[in-house]
Amino acid sequence: EDLNLWPPHGARFKIMEPVVKVQIIAPVDYAGNIMELIKRRRGKDLKTKTIDEATWLFSSNMPWAEVVTDFYDELKSTSAGFASFDTSDAEPSIQESN
């Protein structure tokens, strides 16, 4: 990429990044830890749903860069190996980086 196309030093500009929807299923005992992990990983629009008295479903939109860098390892450590997760396309699929 041609660096001459970048804005001059000190100029403000927006950086956009891809976003995915992350769904996590985990025991309710780890709910606080998982919500903190989602927050640390810049997750937005966190929603929880009770599956049964012992299991919750967590949904959040998260930057793709946060998911591909150790998210799986941190999730397993946070939940003592009991949580599992899945990703899908988010709407919108890109957002302004913060």
JSON list of C-alpha atoms in Angstrom, two decimals:
[
{"chain": "A", "resi": 1, "resn": "GLU", "atom": "CA", "xyz": [0.00, 0.00, 0.00]},
{"chain": "A", "resi": 2, "resn": "ASP", "atom": "CA", "xyz": [1.24, 3.48, -0.87]},
{"chain": "A", "resi": 3, "resn": "LEU", "atom": "CA", "xyz": [1.96, 5.41, 2.32]},
{"chain": "A", "resi": 4, "resn": "ASN", "atom": "CA", "xyz": [1.50, 8.68, 0.42]},
{"chain": "A", "resi": 5, "resn": "LEU", "atom": "CA", "xyz": [-2.24, 7.93, 0.45]},
{"chain": "A", "resi": 6, "resn": "TRP", "atom": "CA", "xyz": [-2.33, 7.99, 4.26]},
{"chain": "A", "resi": 7, "resn": "PRO", "atom": "CA", "xyz": [-3.49, 11.19, 5.98]},
{"chain": "A", "resi": 8, "resn": "PRO", "atom": "CA", "xyz": [-0.76, 13.59, 7.12]},
{"chain": "A", "resi": 9, "resn": "HIS", "atom": "CA", "xyz": [0.63, 13.28, 10.66]},
{"chain": "A", "resi": 10, "resn": "GLY", "atom": "CA", "xyz": [-1.83, 14.68, 13.22]},
{"chain": "A", "resi": 11, "resn": "ALA", "atom": "CA", "xyz": [-4.87, 14.43, 10.94]},
{"chain": "A", "resi": 12, "resn": "ARG", "atom": "CA", "xyz": [-7.93, 12.58, 12.27]},
{"chain": "A", "resi": 13, "resn": "PHE", "atom": "CA", "xyz": [-9.27, 9.63, 10.33]},
{"chain": "A", "resi": 14, "resn": "LYS", "atom": "CA", "xyz": [-11.48, 6.58, 10.89]},
{"chain": "A", "resi": 15, "resn": "ILE", "atom": "CA", "xyz": [-10.31, 2.99, 10.90]},
{"chain": "A", "resi": 16, "resn": "MET", "atom": "CA", "xyz": [-12.94, 0.35, 10.21]},
{"chain": "A", "resi": 17, "resn": "GLU", "atom": "CA", "xyz": [-12.62, -3.27, 11.34]},
{"chain": "A", "resi": 18, "resn": "PRO", "atom": "CA", "xyz": [-14.57, -6.48, 10.67]},
{"chain": "A", "resi": 19, "resn": "VAL", "atom": "CA", "xyz": [-17.04, -7.63, 13.33]},
{"chain": "A", "resi": 20, "resn": "VAL", "atom": "CA", "xyz": [-18.55, -11.05, 14.04]},
{"chain": "A", "resi": 21, "resn": "LYS", "atom": "CA", "xyz": [-21.38, -12.25, 16.25]},
{"chain": "A", "resi": 22, "resn": "VAL", "atom": "CA", "xyz": [-20.05, -14.51, 19.00]},
{"chain": "A", "resi": 23, "resn": "GLN", "atom": "CA", "xyz": [-22.35, -16.94, 20.82]},
{"chain": "A", "resi": 24, "resn": "ILE", "atom": "CA", "xyz": [-21.06, -18.67, 23.95]},
{"chain": "A", "resi": 25, "resn": "ILE", "atom": "CA", "xyz": [-22.75, -21.48, 25.87]},
{"chain": "A", "resi": 26, "resn": "ALA", "atom": "CA", "xyz": [-21.47, -21.94, 29.41]},
{"chain": "A", "resi": 27, "resn": "PRO", "atom": "CA", "xyz": [-22.51, -22.95, 32.92]},
{"chain": "A", "resi": 28, "resn": "VAL", "atom": "CA", "xyz": [-24.11, -20.11, 34.90]},
{"chain": "A", "resi": 29, "resn": "ASP", "atom": "CA", "xyz": [-21.34, -20.45, 37.51]},
{"chain": "A", "resi": 30, "resn": "TYR", "atom": "CA", "xyz": [-18.94, -18.75, 35.07]},
{"chain": "A", "resi": 31, "resn": "ALA", "atom": "CA", "xyz": [-21.32, -15.98, 33.92]},
{"chain": "A", "resi": 32, "resn": "GLY", "atom": "CA", "xyz": [-19.41, -13.13, 35.59]},
{"chain": "A", "resi": 33, "resn": "ASN", "atom": "CA", "xyz": [-16.06, -14.29, 34.22]},
{"chain": "A", "resi": 34, "resn": "ILE", "atom": "CA", "xyz": [-17.43, -14.68, 30.70]},
{"chain": "A", "resi": 35, "resn": "MET", "atom": "CA", "xyz": [-19.12, -11.27, 30.71]},
{"chain": "A", "resi": 36, "resn": "GLU", "atom": "CA", "xyz": [-15.84, -9.72, 31.88]},
{"chain": "A", "resi": 37, "resn": "LEU", "atom": "CA", "xyz": [-13.96, -11.51, 29.08]},
{"chain": "A", "resi": 38, "resn": "ILE", "atom": "CA", "xyz": [-16.43, -10.21, 26.48]},
{"chain": "A", "resi": 39, "resn": "LYS", "atom": "CA", "xyz": [-16.04, -6.69, 27.86]},
{"chain": "A", "resi": 40, "resn": "ARG", "atom": "CA", "xyz": [-12.22, -6.89, 27.81]},
{"chain": "A", "resi": 41, "resn": "ARG", "atom": "CA", "xyz": [-12.34, -8.10, 24.22]},
{"chain": "A", "resi": 42, "resn": "ARG", "atom": "CA", "xyz": [-14.40, -5.03, 23.16]},
{"chain": "A", "resi": 43, "resn": "GLY", "atom": "CA", "xyz": [-17.65, -6.94, 22.82]},
{"chain": "A", "resi": 44, "resn": "LYS", "atom": "CA", "xyz": [-20.78, -4.84, 22.26]},
{"chain": "A", "resi": 45, "resn": "ASP", "atom": "CA", "xyz": [-24.51, -5.50, 22.54]},
{"chain": "A", "resi": 46, "resn": "LEU", "atom": "CA", "xyz": [-24.10, -8.28, 25.11]},
{"chain": "A", "resi": 47, "resn": "LYS", "atom": "CA", "xyz": [-27.25, -10.36, 25.53]},
{"chain": "A", "resi": 48, "resn": "THR", "atom": "CA", "xyz": [-27.83, -13.34, 27.81]},
{"chain": "A", "resi": 49, "resn": "LYS", "atom": "CA", "xyz": [-30.45, -16.04, 27.57]},
{"chain": "A", "resi": 50, "resn": "THR", "atom": "CA", "xyz": [-31.19, -18.84, 30.01]},
{"chain": "A", "resi": 51, "resn": "ILE", "atom": "CA", "xyz": [-31.10, -22.27, 28.38]},
{"chain": "A", "resi": 52, "resn": "ASP", "atom": "CA", "xyz": [-31.83, -24.17, 31.60]},
{"chain": "A", "resi": 53, "resn": "GLU", "atom": "CA", "xyz": [-31.19, -23.60, 35.32]},
{"chain": "A", "resi": 54, "resn": "ALA", "atom": "CA", "xyz": [-27.48, -24.37, 34.94]},
{"chain": "A", "resi": 55, "resn": "THR", "atom": "CA", "xyz": [-26.61, -23.07, 31.44]},
{"chain": "A", "resi": 56, "resn": "TRP", "atom": "CA", "xyz": [-26.66, -19.64, 29.78]},
{"chain": "A", "resi": 57, "resn": "LEU", "atom": "CA", "xyz": [-26.22, -18.42, 26.21]},
{"chain": "A", "resi": 58, "resn": "PHE", "atom": "CA", "xyz": [-24.19, -15.21, 25.77]},
{"chain": "A", "resi": 59, "resn": "SER", "atom": "CA", "xyz": [-24.36, -13.27, 22.47]},
{"chain": "A", "resi": 60, "resn": "SER", "atom": "CA", "xyz": [-22.21, -10.29, 21.54]},
{"chain": "A", "resi": 61, "resn": "ASN", "atom": "CA", "xyz": [-20.76, -8.49, 18.53]},
{"chain": "A", "resi": 62, "resn": "MET", "atom": "CA", "xyz": [-16.98, -8.49, 18.73]},
{"chain": "A", "resi": 63, "resn": "PRO", "atom": "CA", "xyz": [-14.13, -7.32, 16.49]},
{"chain": "A", "resi": 64, "resn": "TRP", "atom": "CA", "xyz": [-12.71, -10.23, 14.50]},
{"chain": "A", "resi": 65, "resn": "ALA", "atom": "CA", "xyz": [-9.18, -9.32, 15.64]},
{"chain": "A", "resi": 66, "resn": "GLU", "atom": "CA", "xyz": [-10.21, -9.98, 19.26]},
{"chain": "A", "resi": 67, "resn": "VAL", "atom": "CA", "xyz": [-11.64, -13.41, 18.40]},
{"chain": "A", "resi": 68, "resn": "VAL", "atom": "CA", "xyz": [-8.64, -14.72, 16.47]},
{"chain": "A", "resi": 69, "resn": "THR", "atom": "CA", "xyz": [-6.04, -13.70, 19.09]},
{"chain": "A", "resi": 70, "resn": "ASP", "atom": "CA", "xyz": [-6.26, -16.14, 22.02]},
{"chain": "A", "resi": 71, "resn": "PHE", "atom": "CA", "xyz": [-10.03, -15.79, 22.60]},
{"chain": "A", "resi": 72, "resn": "TYR", "atom": "CA", "xyz": [-10.57, -19.56, 22.60]},
{"chain": "A", "resi": 73, "resn": "ASP", "atom": "CA", "xyz": [-7.75, -20.13, 25.10]},
{"chain": "A", "resi": 74, "resn": "GLU", "atom": "CA", "xyz": [-8.99, -17.36, 27.41]},
{"chain": "A", "resi": 75, "resn": "LEU", "atom": "CA", "xyz": [-12.57, -18.63, 27.23]},
{"chain": "A", "resi": 76, "resn": "LYS", "atom": "CA", "xyz": [-11.50, -22.16, 28.15]},
{"chain": "A", "resi": 77, "resn": "SER", "atom": "CA", "xyz": [-9.34, -20.87, 31.02]},
{"chain": "A", "resi": 78, "resn": "THR", "atom": "CA", "xyz": [-12.12, -18.60, 32.29]},
{"chain": "A", "resi": 79, "resn": "SER", "atom": "CA", "xyz": [-14.70, -21.39, 32.27]},
{"chain": "A", "resi": 80, "resn": "ALA", "atom": "CA", "xyz": [-12.50, -24.29, 33.42]},
{"chain": "A", "resi": 81, "resn": "GLY", "atom": "CA", "xyz": [-12.98, -25.79, 29.95]},
{"chain": "A", "resi": 82, "resn": "PHE", "atom": "CA", "xyz": [-16.80, -25.94, 30.09]},
{"chain": "A", "resi": 83, "resn": "ALA", "atom": "CA", "xyz": [-17.69, -23.10, 27.67]},
{"chain": "A", "resi": 84, "resn": "SER", "atom": "CA", "xyz": [-17.98, -23.42, 23.91]},
{"chain": "A", "resi": 85, "resn": "PHE", "atom": "CA", "xyz": [-18.47, -20.75, 21.29]},
{"chain": "A", "resi": 86, "resn": "ASP", "atom": "CA", "xyz": [-19.45, -20.15, 17.68]},
{"chain": "A", "resi": 87, "resn": "THR", "atom": "CA", "xyz": [-19.14, -17.17, 15.33]},
{"chain": "A", "resi": 88, "resn": "SER", "atom": "CA", "xyz": [-21.38, -15.90, 12.55]},
{"chain": "A", "resi": 89, "resn": "ASP", "atom": "CA", "xyz": [-21.74, -12.78, 10.44]},
{"chain": "A", "resi": 90, "resn": "ALA", "atom": "CA", "xyz": [-22.72, -9.67, 12.39]},
{"chain": "A", "resi": 91, "resn": "GLU", "atom": "CA", "xyz": [-24.90, -6.82, 11.19]},
{"chain": "A", "resi": 92, "resn": "PRO", "atom": "CA", "xyz": [-23.24, -4.51, 10.32]},
{"chain": "A", "resi": 93, "resn": "SER", "atom": "CA", "xyz": [-20.18, -6.54, 9.38]},
{"chain": "A", "resi": 94, "resn": "ILE", "atom": "CA", "xyz": [-17.75, -3.64, 9.96]},
{"chain": "A", "resi": 95, "resn": "GLN", "atom": "CA", "xyz": [-17.58, -0.97, 12.64]},
{"chain": "A", "resi": 96, "resn": "GLU", "atom": "CA", "xyz": [-15.38, 1.95, 13.53]},
{"chain": "A", "resi": 97, "resn": "SER", "atom": "CA", "xyz": [-12.41, 0.85, 15.61]},
{"chain": "A", "resi": 98, "resn": "ASN", "atom": "CA", "xyz": [-12.15, 2.29, 19.11]}
]
